[in-house]
Coordinates of C-alpha atoms in Angstrom, one line a residue:
Chain A
X1 CA 13.4 0.3 -24.3
X2 CA 10.9 -1.1 -27.1
X3 CA 9.1 -4.2 -26.7
X4 CA 8.3 -7.3 -28.9
X5 CA 5.1 -8.2 -30.3
X6 CA 2.7 -6.1 -28.7
X7 CA 4.4 -4.5 -26.6
X8 CA 5.0 -1.0 -28.1
X9 CA 1.4 -0.5 -28.7
X10 CA 0.2 -1.5 -25.1
X11 CA 2.7 0.7 -23.7
X12 CA 0.9 3.4 -25.5
X13 CA -2.0 2.1 -23.8
X14 CA -0.8 2.8 -20.8
X15 CA 0.8 5.9 -21.2
X16 CA -2.4 8.2 -21.1
X17 CA -3.8 6.2 -18.2
X18 CA -0.8 7.4 -16.2
X19 CA -0.7 10.6 -17.8
X20 CA -4.4 10.9 -16.2
X21 CA -2.9 10.0 -12.7
X22 CA -0.4 12.8 -12.9
X23 CA -2.5 15.3 -13.9
X24 CA -5.7 14.4 -11.6
X25 CA -5.7 17.6 -9.7
X26 CA -5.3 20.1 -12.2
X27 CA -6.9 21.1 -15.4
X28 CA -10.0 18.9 -15.3
X29 CA -12.4 20.9 -13.3
X30 CA -14.4 22.8 -15.5
X31 CA -14.6 26.6 -14.9
X32 CA -17.9 27.9 -13.2
X33 CA -18.5 29.7 -16.5
X34 CA -18.3 26.8 -18.8
X35 CA -20.5 24.6 -16.2
X36 CA -23.3 27.6 -16.2
X37 CA -22.7 27.6 -20.4
X38 CA -23.1 23.7 -20.8
X39 CA -26.3 21.6 -20.6
X40 CA -25.3 18.4 -20.4
X41 CA -24.3 16.0 -17.1
X42 CA -22.8 13.0 -17.5
X43 CA -22.8 9.9 -15.1
X44 CA -20.4 6.8 -15.6
X45 CA -21.0 3.5 -13.9
X46 CA -18.1 1.1 -13.6
X47 CA -19.0 -2.5 -13.0
X48 CA -17.9 -5.8 -12.7
X49 CA -15.2 -5.0 -10.5
X50 CA -13.2 -8.0 -9.2
X51 CA -11.5 -6.6 -6.5
X52 CA -13.3 -4.1 -4.0
X53 CA -10.0 -1.7 -3.6
X54 CA -8.6 1.2 -4.5
X55 CA -10.0 3.7 -7.3
X56 CA -11.2 4.0 -10.6
X57 CA -9.2 6.3 -12.6
X58 CA -10.4 7.5 -16.1
X59 CA -9.7 10.1 -18.6
X60 CA -12.4 12.0 -21.0
X61 CA -12.0 13.0 -24.2
X62 CA -13.9 14.7 -26.8
X63 CA -12.1 14.3 -30.1
X64 CA -10.6 11.8 -32.0
X65 CA -7.0 13.7 -32.4
X66 CA -7.0 13.6 -28.5
X67 CA -7.9 10.5 -28.1
X68 CA -6.1 8.2 -30.5
X69 CA -2.8 10.3 -30.7
X70 CA -2.1 10.5 -26.8
X71 CA -3.4 14.1 -26.2
X72 CA -5.0 16.0 -23.2
X73 CA -8.4 14.8 -22.0
X74 CA -10.7 17.4 -21.1
X75 CA -11.8 15.8 -17.7
X76 CA -10.0 13.3 -15.5
X77 CA -11.4 12.0 -12.1
X78 CA -10.3 9.4 -9.4
X79 CA -13.4 7.8 -7.7
X80 CA -13.5 5.3 -5.2
X81 CA -14.2 1.9 -5.6
X82 CA -17.3 0.2 -3.6
X83 CA -18.1 -3.1 -3.9
X84 CA -18.4 -4.5 -7.5
X85 CA -19.1 -0.9 -8.9
X86 CA -17.8 2.7 -8.9
X87 CA -19.7 6.1 -10.1
X88 CA -18.1 9.1 -11.8
X89 CA -19.9 12.1 -12.7
X90 CA -19.4 15.0 -14.7
X91 CA -21.3 18.3 -15.1
X92 CA -21.1 21.0 -17.6
X93 CA -20.6 19.3 -20.8
X94 CA -20.9 20.3 -23.9
X95 CA -23.5 18.1 -25.8
X96 CA -21.3 15.9 -28.2
X97 CA -19.4 12.8 -28.6
X98 CA -17.0 11.6 -25.8
X99 CA -14.9 8.6 -25.2
X100 CA -13.3 7.5 -21.9
X101 CA -10.2 5.5 -20.9
X102 CA -10.2 4.1 -17.3
X103 CA -8.1 2.0 -15.4
X104 CA -8.6 0.3 -12.1
X105 CA -5.9 1.5 -9.6
X106 CA -6.7 -2.0 -7.2
X107 CA -3.9 -0.9 -5.1
X108 CA -4.6 3.0 -4.7
X109 CA -1.2 3.9 -5.5
X110 CA -2.1 6.4 -8.0
X111 CA -0.9 4.6 -11.2
X112 CA -1.0 2.1 -13.4
X113 CA 1.1 -1.2 -12.2
X114 CA 2.9 -2.4 -14.9
X115 CA 5.4 -5.7 -15.1
X116 CA 9.4 -4.8 -15.6
X117 CA 8.8 -4.2 -19.0
X118 CA 5.9 -1.9 -18.8
X119 CA 2.9 -3.8 -19.9
X120 CA 0.0 -2.9 -17.8
X121 CA -0.9 -5.1 -14.8
X122 CA -4.3 -3.5 -13.2
X123 CA -7.5 -3.9 -14.9
X124 CA -8.9 -1.0 -17.7
X125 CA -11.3 -0.4 -19.7
X126 CA -12.8 1.9 -22.3
X127 CA -16.3 3.2 -23.1
X128 CA -18.5 0.9 -25.4
X129 CA -16.6 -1.9 -23.5
X130 CA -14.3 -1.5 -26.9
X131 CA -11.3 -4.0 -26.5
X132 CA -7.8 -3.2 -26.8
X133 CA -6.5 -4.2 -29.8
X134 CA -2.5 -4.2 -29.0
X135 CA -3.3 -0.6 -27.4
X136 CA -6.7 1.4 -26.4
X137 CA -9.6 1.3 -29.3
X138 CA -9.6 4.2 -31.5
X139 CA -11.7 7.0 -31.3
X140 CA -14.3 5.4 -33.4
X141 CA -14.8 2.3 -31.4
X142 CA -15.3 3.9 -28.3
X143 CA -17.3 7.2 -28.7
X144 CA -20.4 7.6 -27.5
X145 CA -23.1 10.5 -27.6
X146 CA -23.7 12.9 -25.0
X147 CA -27.1 14.9 -25.4
X148 CA -28.1 17.7 -23.4
X149 CA -29.5 16.7 -20.2
X150 CA -28.9 13.9 -18.3
X151 CA -26.9 10.9 -19.3
X152 CA -25.4 7.6 -18.1
X153 CA -23.3 5.0 -19.4
X154 CA -21.9 1.8 -17.8
X155 CA -18.5 0.4 -18.7
X156 CA -17.5 -3.2 -17.8
X157 CA -14.0 -3.1 -16.0
X158 CA -12.5 -6.4 -14.9
Chain B
X1 CA 11.0 -5.8 -58.0
X2 CA 13.3 -5.5 -54.9
X3 CA 16.0 -8.1 -54.5
X4 CA 16.0 -10.5 -51.6
X5 CA 18.6 -8.6 -49.9
X6 CA 17.0 -5.5 -50.2
X7 CA 13.3 -7.3 -49.0
X8 CA 15.4 -8.5 -46.1
X9 CA 17.1 -5.4 -44.9
X10 CA 13.8 -3.5 -45.0
X11 CA 12.0 -6.3 -43.3
X12 CA 9.4 -6.0 -45.8
X13 CA 7.6 -9.5 -45.5
X14 CA 4.1 -8.1 -46.8
X15 CA 6.2 -6.8 -50.2
X16 CA 8.2 -10.0 -50.6
X17 CA 5.0 -12.1 -50.5
X18 CA 3.1 -10.1 -53.0
X19 CA 6.0 -9.8 -55.3
X20 CA 5.9 -13.8 -55.9
X21 CA 3.5 -15.3 -58.4
X22 CA 2.2 -17.6 -55.7
X23 CA -1.4 -17.5 -57.0
X24 CA -0.8 -18.5 -60.4
X25 CA 1.9 -21.1 -58.7
X26 CA -0.9 -23.1 -56.5
X27 CA -3.5 -23.0 -59.3
X28 CA -0.9 -25.1 -61.7
X29 CA 0.7 -27.5 -59.5
X30 CA -0.3 -30.1 -57.4
X31 CA -0.1 -29.7 -53.8
X32 CA 3.5 -30.8 -52.8
X33 CA 3.5 -34.2 -50.6
X34 CA 5.4 -32.0 -47.9
X35 CA 2.1 -29.7 -47.3
X36 CA 1.3 -32.7 -44.9
X37 CA 3.7 -31.1 -42.4
X38 CA 1.5 -28.1 -42.3
X39 CA -2.0 -29.6 -42.2
X40 CA -4.5 -29.0 -39.5
X41 CA -5.7 -30.9 -36.9
X42 CA -9.3 -30.0 -35.5
X43 CA -9.5 -31.4 -32.3
X44 CA -7.6 -33.5 -29.8
X45 CA -6.2 -36.5 -30.4
X46 CA -7.8 -39.3 -27.8
X47 CA -5.0 -41.5 -26.3
X48 CA -4.6 -44.6 -29.0
X49 CA -2.0 -47.7 -29.3
X50 CA 0.4 -47.3 -31.7
X51 CA 1.4 -50.0 -34.0
X52 CA 4.8 -51.3 -33.8
X53 CA 6.6 -51.4 -37.1
X54 CA 9.8 -53.2 -36.4
X55 CA 12.2 -54.1 -33.6
X56 CA 11.2 -54.4 -29.9
X57 CA 11.2 -51.5 -27.2
X58 CA 14.5 -51.2 -25.4
X59 CA 14.2 -51.1 -21.5
X60 CA 13.0 -47.4 -21.9
X61 CA 9.9 -46.4 -20.1
X62 CA 8.4 -42.9 -20.4
X63 CA 7.0 -40.1 -22.4
X64 CA 7.8 -38.1 -25.1
X65 CA 6.3 -34.9 -24.8
X66 CA 6.4 -32.8 -27.8
X67 CA 4.9 -29.2 -29.0
X68 CA 4.3 -27.4 -32.3
X69 CA 1.8 -25.4 -34.1
X70 CA -1.4 -27.9 -35.6
X71 CA -3.9 -25.4 -36.5
X72 CA -3.1 -22.6 -39.0
X73 CA -6.6 -22.4 -40.7
X74 CA -10.2 -21.2 -40.1
X75 CA -12.9 -20.5 -42.7
X76 CA -11.4 -18.6 -45.2
X77 CA -8.6 -17.3 -42.9
X78 CA -4.9 -18.5 -41.8
X79 CA -1.9 -17.5 -40.2
X80 CA 0.8 -15.9 -42.3
X81 CA 3.6 -17.8 -40.9
X82 CA 4.2 -21.1 -39.8
X83 CA 5.4 -20.1 -36.2
X84 CA 1.9 -18.7 -35.7
X85 CA -0.3 -22.3 -35.4
X86 CA -1.9 -22.8 -32.1
X87 CA 0.0 -25.6 -30.2
X88 CA -1.0 -29.1 -29.8
X89 CA 1.0 -30.9 -27.2
X90 CA 2.0 -34.5 -28.3
X91 CA 2.8 -37.3 -25.5
X92 CA 4.2 -40.4 -26.8
X93 CA 4.0 -43.1 -24.2
X94 CA 6.2 -46.2 -23.9
X95 CA 5.2 -48.8 -21.5
X96 CA 6.3 -52.5 -21.2
X97 CA 7.1 -52.5 -24.6
X98 CA 4.1 -50.7 -25.9
X99 CA 3.6 -47.5 -27.4
X100 CA 0.4 -44.8 -27.2
X101 CA -0.3 -41.3 -28.6
X102 CA -2.5 -38.7 -27.2
X103 CA -2.3 -35.1 -28.0
X104 CA -4.3 -32.0 -27.0
X105 CA -4.3 -28.2 -27.7
X106 CA -2.9 -25.8 -25.4
X107 CA -6.3 -24.0 -24.5
X108 CA -5.3 -20.6 -24.5
X109 CA -7.3 -17.0 -25.1
X110 CA -6.1 -16.8 -28.5
X111 CA -7.3 -20.1 -29.3
X112 CA -10.8 -19.5 -27.4
X113 CA -11.3 -16.3 -29.3
X114 CA -10.3 -18.1 -32.8
X115 CA -12.9 -20.9 -32.3
X116 CA -15.5 -18.6 -31.5
X117 CA -15.2 -16.6 -34.5
X118 CA -14.0 -19.1 -36.7
X119 CA -11.8 -17.2 -37.9
X120 CA -7.6 -16.6 -37.3
X121 CA -7.5 -12.7 -35.9
X122 CA -5.2 -12.6 -33.6
X123 CA -1.4 -11.2 -34.4
X124 CA 1.8 -13.5 -34.1
X125 CA 5.2 -13.6 -35.1
X126 CA 4.4 -13.2 -38.5
X127 CA 0.5 -13.0 -38.7
X128 CA -1.1 -9.3 -38.5
X129 CA -3.8 -8.6 -36.2
X130 CA -7.2 -8.5 -38.1
X131 CA -10.6 -7.2 -37.1
X132 CA -12.0 -9.1 -34.3
X133 CA -8.4 -9.1 -32.4
X134 CA -8.7 -8.7 -28.8
X135 CA -5.0 -8.1 -27.3
X136 CA -5.1 -6.5 -23.7
X137 CA -1.6 -8.1 -23.3
X138 CA 1.2 -10.7 -25.0
X139 CA -1.1 -13.7 -23.4
X140 CA -3.7 -13.1 -25.6
X141 CA -1.8 -13.4 -28.6
X142 CA 0.3 -16.4 -27.2
X143 CA 0.1 -19.3 -28.8
X144 CA 1.8 -21.7 -26.5
X145 CA 3.3 -23.7 -29.7
X146 CA 7.4 -24.0 -29.6
X147 CA 8.3 -26.3 -26.7
X148 CA 7.4 -28.0 -23.8
X149 CA 9.1 -29.1 -20.3
X150 CA 8.2 -30.8 -17.0
X151 CA 8.9 -29.0 -13.7
X152 CA 7.3 -29.1 -10.5
X153 CA 4.9 -32.0 -11.5
X154 CA 3.2 -29.9 -14.2
X155 CA 4.2 -29.3 -18.0
X156 CA 5.0 -26.1 -19.1
X157 CA 4.2 -25.3 -22.7
X158 CA 6.1 -22.3 -23.9
X159 CA 6.1 -19.4 -26.5
X160 CA 8.5 -16.5 -26.3
X161 CA 7.1 -13.2 -26.0
X162 CA 4.5 -14.6 -23.1
X163 CA 3.8 -16.4 -20.4
X164 CA 4.3 -20.5 -19.7
X165 CA 1.2 -22.4 -20.0
X166 CA 0.6 -25.0 -17.4
X167 CA -0.6 -28.6 -18.5
X168 CA -1.5 -31.8 -16.3
X169 CA 1.0 -34.2 -17.4
X170 CA -1.4 -37.2 -17.5
X171 CA -4.2 -35.8 -18.9
X172 CA -2.6 -32.7 -21.0
X173 CA -5.5 -30.5 -19.8
X174 CA -4.4 -26.3 -19.8
X175 CA -4.2 -25.6 -16.2
X176 CA -3.5 -21.7 -17.4
X177 CA -0.8 -19.3 -17.7
X178 CA 2.0 -19.2 -15.1
X179 CA 2.5 -16.1 -13.4
X180 CA 5.8 -16.3 -11.4
X181 CA 5.3 -13.3 -9.6
X182 CA 2.1 -11.1 -9.6
X183 CA 4.4 -8.0 -11.0
X184 CA 5.9 -10.2 -13.5
X185 CA 2.5 -11.5 -15.5
X186 CA 2.9 -11.1 -18.8
X187 CA 6.6 -11.3 -19.1
X188 CA 8.2 -12.9 -21.9
X189 CA 9.8 -16.3 -21.6
X190 CA 11.5 -17.7 -24.3
X191 CA 10.9 -21.3 -25.5
X192 CA 14.6 -22.3 -24.7
X193 CA 15.1 -22.2 -21.3
X194 CA 18.4 -23.9 -19.9
X195 CA 17.8 -26.8 -17.6
X196 CA 21.4 -27.3 -15.4
X197 CA 21.6 -31.4 -14.2
X198 CA 20.2 -29.9 -10.7
X199 CA 17.5 -29.2 -12.7
X200 CA 17.6 -25.3 -12.0
X201 CA 16.1 -23.5 -14.7
X202 CA 17.5 -20.4 -16.4
X203 CA 15.6 -18.5 -19.1
X204 CA 15.4 -15.1 -20.3
X205 CA 12.6 -12.7 -21.9
X206 CA 13.7 -10.5 -24.7
X207 CA 12.4 -6.9 -24.9
X208 CA 14.4 -4.8 -27.5
X209 CA 17.5 -3.9 -26.3
X210 CA 16.8 -5.3 -22.8
X211 CA 16.5 -8.8 -21.4
X212 CA 14.9 -9.8 -18.5
X213 CA 17.0 -13.2 -16.9
X214 CA 14.8 -15.9 -15.1
X215 CA 16.1 -18.0 -12.7
X216 CA 13.5 -20.8 -11.4
X217 CA 14.0 -23.8 -8.7
X218 CA 14.0 -27.5 -10.0
X219 CA 10.1 -27.5 -9.3
X220 CA 9.8 -24.1 -11.1
X221 CA 9.2 -21.8 -8.5
X222 CA 10.6 -18.0 -9.1
X223 CA 14.2 -17.7 -7.3
X224 CA 15.5 -14.6 -8.9
X225 CA 14.8 -12.2 -11.8
X226 CA 16.6 -9.2 -13.3
X227 CA 16.6 -7.1 -16.4
X228 CA 19.8 -6.7 -18.0
X229 CA 21.2 -4.8 -21.3
X230 CA 21.8 -6.3 -24.5
X231 CA 24.3 -5.4 -26.8
X232 CA 21.5 -4.7 -29.4
X233 CA 18.1 -5.0 -29.9
X234 CA 18.4 -8.6 -31.8
X235 CA 15.7 -11.2 -32.3
X236 CA 15.8 -13.9 -29.6
X237 CA 14.7 -17.3 -29.9
X238 CA 17.5 -18.8 -28.1
X239 CA 20.4 -18.2 -25.8
X240 CA 22.9 -21.0 -24.1
X241 CA 24.6 -21.4 -20.8
X242 CA 27.7 -23.3 -19.1
X243 CA 28.0 -24.1 -15.5
X244 CA 28.9 -20.8 -14.8
X245 CA 27.8 -18.7 -17.1
X246 CA 24.8 -17.3 -19.4
X247 CA 26.0 -17.0 -23.3
X248 CA 23.6 -14.4 -25.1
X249 CA 24.2 -14.6 -28.7
X250 CA 23.0 -11.3 -30.2
X251 CA 22.6 -11.4 -34.3
X252 CA 22.2 -8.5 -36.4
X253 CA 18.3 -9.2 -36.9
X254 CA 17.2 -6.2 -34.7
X255 CA 14.2 -4.8 -34.0
X256 CA 14.3 -1.3 -35.8
X257 CA 10.5 -0.4 -35.1
X258 CA 7.4 -0.9 -33.4
X259 CA 5.4 -2.7 -36.4
X260 CA 3.2 -6.0 -35.6
X261 CA 3.2 -8.6 -36.2
X262 CA 7.1 -8.8 -34.7
X263 CA 8.5 -10.0 -37.9
X264 CA 7.7 -6.7 -39.6
X265 CA 9.8 -4.8 -36.9
X266 CA 13.1 -6.6 -37.4
X267 CA 15.9 -5.6 -39.8
X268 CA 18.9 -7.1 -41.3
X269 CA 22.1 -5.0 -40.6
X270 CA 24.7 -7.7 -41.2
X271 CA 27.1 -4.8 -41.2
X272 CA 26.9 -4.5 -37.3
X273 CA 28.1 -8.2 -37.1
X274 CA 27.3 -10.2 -34.3
X275 CA 28.0 -10.1 -30.4
X276 CA 28.1 -12.8 -27.8
X277 CA 27.4 -11.3 -24.2
X278 CA 28.6 -13.8 -21.6
X279 CA 26.9 -12.9 -17.8
X280 CA 28.2 -14.6 -14.6
X281 CA 25.4 -16.7 -13.3
X282 CA 26.5 -15.5 -9.7
X283 CA 26.5 -11.7 -10.5
X284 CA 24.9 -10.5 -13.2
X285 CA 26.5 -7.7 -13.3
X286 CA 29.8 -9.5 -14.2
X287 CA 29.4 -9.6 -18.2
X288 CA 32.0 -9.2 -21.3
X289 CA 31.7 -9.3 -24.8
X290 CA 32.6 -11.0 -27.9
X291 CA 32.5 -10.1 -31.7
X292 CA 31.6 -12.3 -34.5
X293 CA 30.7 -12.1 -38.2
X294 CA 27.2 -11.5 -38.9
X295 CA 25.0 -14.7 -38.7
X296 CA 21.4 -15.7 -38.0
X297 CA 20.1 -18.2 -36.0
X298 CA 17.1 -20.0 -34.1
X299 CA 19.2 -22.7 -32.1
X300 CA 22.3 -23.1 -30.4
X301 CA 23.4 -26.1 -28.2
X302 CA 24.4 -26.5 -24.7
X303 CA 27.6 -24.2 -24.1
X304 CA 30.5 -25.6 -21.8
X305 CA 33.5 -24.4 -20.1
X306 CA 37.5 -25.7 -20.4
X307 CA 39.9 -25.0 -17.9
X308 CA 41.8 -22.4 -19.2
X309 CA 38.2 -20.3 -19.5
X310 CA 37.7 -20.8 -23.0
X311 CA 34.0 -21.1 -23.8
X312 CA 32.4 -23.3 -26.5
X313 CA 28.9 -23.9 -27.8
X314 CA 27.2 -24.9 -31.1
X315 CA 24.5 -23.3 -33.2
X316 CA 22.9 -24.0 -36.2
X317 CA 23.5 -20.6 -38.3
X318 CA 22.1 -19.3 -41.2
X319 CA 23.8 -16.5 -43.3
X320 CA 20.6 -14.1 -43.2
X321 CA 17.0 -14.6 -42.3
X322 CA 15.5 -15.5 -45.9
X323 CA 13.5 -18.6 -44.4
X324 CA 11.8 -16.7 -41.5
X325 CA 10.8 -13.8 -43.6
X326 CA 9.9 -15.6 -46.9
X327 CA 10.4 -19.5 -46.1
X328 CA 8.7 -20.2 -42.9
X329 CA 5.8 -17.6 -44.3
X330 CA 5.1 -19.6 -47.8
X331 CA 5.0 -23.0 -46.1
X332 CA 1.7 -21.9 -44.7
X333 CA 0.3 -21.5 -48.3
X334 CA 2.1 -24.7 -49.6
X335 CA 4.6 -22.9 -51.4
X336 CA 8.6 -23.7 -51.3
X337 CA 10.2 -20.2 -51.3
X338 CA 13.4 -20.8 -49.7
X339 CA 14.9 -24.1 -48.1
X340 CA 16.5 -23.9 -44.8
X341 CA 20.2 -24.6 -45.1
X342 CA 21.2 -24.2 -41.7
X343 CA 25.2 -25.1 -40.8
X344 CA 26.0 -26.9 -37.5
X345 CA 28.9 -24.5 -36.0
X346 CA 31.2 -24.4 -33.3
X347 CA 31.8 -20.9 -31.9
X348 CA 34.7 -20.6 -29.5
X349 CA 35.0 -17.6 -27.2
X350 CA 39.0 -17.4 -26.0
X351 CA 40.3 -16.0 -22.4
X352 CA 41.6 -13.2 -24.7
X353 CA 38.8 -11.9 -25.8
X354 CA 38.9 -13.7 -29.7
X355 CA 36.0 -15.2 -31.0
X356 CA 35.7 -17.6 -34.1
X357 CA 33.4 -19.8 -35.8
X358 CA 34.3 -23.4 -37.0
X359 CA 32.0 -25.1 -39.4
X360 CA 31.3 -28.7 -39.4
X361 CA 30.4 -29.1 -42.9
X362 CA 26.7 -30.4 -42.6
X363 CA 23.4 -29.0 -42.7
X364 CA 21.6 -29.2 -38.8
X365 CA 18.9 -28.2 -37.0
X366 CA 17.3 -28.9 -33.6
X367 CA 20.5 -29.3 -32.0
X368 CA 20.0 -31.2 -28.6
X369 CA 22.5 -32.8 -25.9
X370 CA 22.3 -34.9 -23.1
X371 CA 20.4 -33.0 -20.1
X372 CA 22.4 -35.2 -17.9
X373 CA 25.6 -32.8 -18.7
X374 CA 24.2 -29.8 -19.6
X375 CA 26.6 -27.0 -19.5
X376 CA 29.5 -29.3 -18.9
X377 CA 32.1 -30.3 -21.3
X378 CA 31.2 -32.4 -24.3
X379 CA 31.5 -33.7 -27.6
X380 CA 28.3 -34.8 -29.2
X381 CA 25.2 -33.0 -30.3
X382 CA 22.1 -34.6 -31.6
X383 CA 20.8 -33.1 -34.5
X384 CA 18.0 -33.5 -37.5
X385 CA 19.6 -32.9 -40.9
X386 CA 20.6 -33.3 -44.7
X387 CA 18.5 -30.5 -45.5
X388 CA 18.3 -30.2 -49.6
X389 CA 16.6 -27.9 -52.3
X390 CA 13.8 -30.1 -53.1
X391 CA 12.0 -30.1 -50.0
X392 CA 12.2 -27.6 -46.9
X393 CA 12.6 -30.0 -44.1
X394 CA 15.1 -32.3 -42.7
X395 CA 15.2 -36.1 -43.9
X396 CA 17.9 -37.4 -41.4
X397 CA 19.1 -37.9 -37.9
X398 CA 22.3 -37.9 -36.6
X399 CA 24.9 -37.4 -33.6
X400 CA 27.4 -34.9 -34.6
X401 CA 31.2 -35.3 -32.8
X402 CA 33.0 -32.6 -32.4
X403 CA 36.2 -34.5 -31.3
X404 CA 36.4 -37.0 -34.3
X405 CA 34.6 -34.0 -36.5
X406 CA 32.2 -36.4 -38.1
X407 CA 28.5 -37.7 -38.0
X408 CA 26.9 -41.0 -37.6
X409 CA 23.8 -40.8 -38.9
X410 CA 20.8 -42.0 -40.6
X411 CA 18.9 -41.1 -43.4
X412 CA 15.3 -41.8 -43.2
X413 CA 14.7 -41.3 -47.3
X414 CA 12.6 -38.6 -48.9
X415 CA 9.6 -39.6 -47.8
X416 CA 9.9 -38.9 -44.3
X417 CA 10.1 -35.5 -42.4
X418 CA 12.4 -35.6 -39.8
X419 CA 11.3 -33.9 -36.2
X420 CA 13.6 -33.1 -33.5
X421 CA 15.5 -36.3 -31.7
X422 CA 16.5 -36.0 -28.1
X423 CA 18.8 -38.0 -26.1
X424 CA 17.0 -40.7 -23.9
X425 CA 19.8 -42.2 -21.9
X426 CA 21.8 -44.5 -24.3
X427 CA 19.0 -43.8 -26.7
X428 CA 17.7 -41.2 -29.0
X429 CA 14.4 -40.8 -29.4
X430 CA 12.2 -38.6 -32.0
X431 CA 9.3 -38.5 -34.8
X432 CA 8.5 -38.1 -38.4
X433 CA 6.0 -37.7 -40.5
X434 CA 6.0 -40.7 -42.7
X435 CA 4.5 -38.9 -46.2
X436 CA 4.2 -42.4 -47.9
X437 CA 2.0 -43.8 -45.0
X438 CA 0.3 -40.6 -44.4
X439 CA 1.5 -41.2 -40.6
X440 CA 3.2 -39.9 -37.9
X441 CA 5.8 -42.4 -36.3
X442 CA 7.9 -42.9 -33.6
X443 CA 11.3 -43.9 -33.3
X444 CA 14.4 -44.8 -31.1
X445 CA 17.7 -45.2 -32.1
X446 CA 20.7 -46.6 -29.9
X447 CA 22.6 -43.5 -29.8
X448 CA 25.9 -45.1 -30.1
X449 CA 25.0 -46.7 -33.5
X450 CA 22.6 -44.6 -35.4
X451 CA 23.9 -45.4 -38.4
X452 CA 22.1 -49.1 -38.0
X453 CA 19.0 -47.2 -38.1
X454 CA 16.0 -47.3 -35.5
X455 CA 16.0 -50.2 -32.9
X456 CA 11.9 -50.2 -32.7
X457 CA 9.3 -48.0 -34.8
X458 CA 6.1 -47.4 -34.0
X459 CA 3.3 -45.9 -36.5
X460 CA 0.3 -43.7 -35.3
X461 CA -2.9 -43.7 -37.1
X462 CA -2.9 -39.8 -37.6
X463 CA -0.8 -36.9 -39.4
X464 CA 0.2 -34.5 -37.4
X465 CA 1.8 -31.5 -38.7
X466 CA 5.6 -30.9 -37.9
X467 CA 6.1 -30.2 -34.3
X468 CA 9.2 -28.0 -33.5
X469 CA 10.7 -29.2 -29.7
X470 CA 10.0 -31.7 -26.8
X471 CA 10.9 -33.3 -23.9
X472 CA 11.5 -36.8 -22.5
X473 CA 10.5 -37.6 -19.5
X474 CA 11.8 -41.3 -18.1

């Protein structure tokens, strides 16, 4: 099924986030050897949460192709919501550029809620607070640098 | 250069526009008088009395609410299509023999964003997304500009690919998008719901080769909803209904790609013909289909059913989508690329499965029938018409009678752009844009003697761009 006006692109927005839910327990965790070799940590603080329930589910990408073409994230996580914020942390990242796609799984069912035509209905957000434009923002709009050592970014999600 | 047929087949609006020597034409010709019908309204219209031109108001008290696009340009940017301007809801009130006008824009996320940026950025029916656009869901692009109905003590300003926007019927202030049930947010809701005489509201929302069927109570509360399969992924602006059946006409102007804007996702495939899907209101799984020749349409009249099961409805049919693809896009730039020549046509769906078309022989658009008999047998259809090749809009109003095979009509002449007229008891009420006076006017006809001309007319002190649809609320 395809949908009129903006739906086809928004559907693409929903899919990688849903895929994050499906793959939440597998390939994301770094192997110990990778963790030792890399030198960066990344803390992502989600703010502005309006409904203090459920979890934030997120995918982290490290290249344009995977980010823009529905490819696999390098890391995924699901972190609980505490009040109006949530915190996700990653260790063992190689310094470089990254981008994040996230949604607030308000009802805690592990997937993006949609209407019958597949439109996302739970809050979602992207790194740099990049705006959706009929689909997720492009890598160029969402990418941010991660340097060796500790890094922190904030994402408004509401 | 591609010919028109090829442009339509490929759905190449942009290529079509680029092929036209529009810039040269605009430089050497003064603006045509009809371009007043696509003028920009820059701010809400505060309530103001109208000047009576002639006649006296019949015993009629109420408000004619109307909706239509009224902001097409911001800074150096403009929408690329007539259908993409911001919705302006107008209230033409008649009370104790005098009349007034007020109008307010629907306060949509699209309008807020574009006001802030001073530029048209949101995508629409025929307008591409531009830098700065923010599109988290269909309602971010919702222009709320096509129709306005009343339900449950509030107005609903309707678009077609997203939610209705609720308005206060007295102040016209926007209350916000209506979510009928939390999981049905951001669903499409056509601008042409079919309202039974009881007030129950049926509508569809179109999504490719599926549609969502809405059933609302007379107060606008959600009663039921269900996704159904369509014969093809047709562009869907309107459908119709009898007392017992939903009647969904699928034209061979079909979505063949996910292109944005929506217009560029559509391809004209006349070889597929048209289909009519008839569904039982009581059980949406009970359905039958009919075949018709290829036709393109925006608007249908109410349908009715005869004792032997024959279903009839009328529609305003074009031979191809040249008007929406080429004509309606050029209007915003002040060019008349293609005149609209809609043919009023009666569709008959017979119990043996045959279906046929019978043309009235007149051009007509905006077909309306008395709401008291919606879905019941009727012979009359109010219309605006006399479309011609010298201007892109209607100049006459009339009532076509399918039994008599003739129209009782009144020609306002070449200096009025005639908007939709709606039945109001024994009267027809509607508006025109008087090009000579540079002002919008309100007219009431005796529906039994349209040719006699309006029984009363009033003139406003503003020229509002042409509106699309509206409702008379007594």
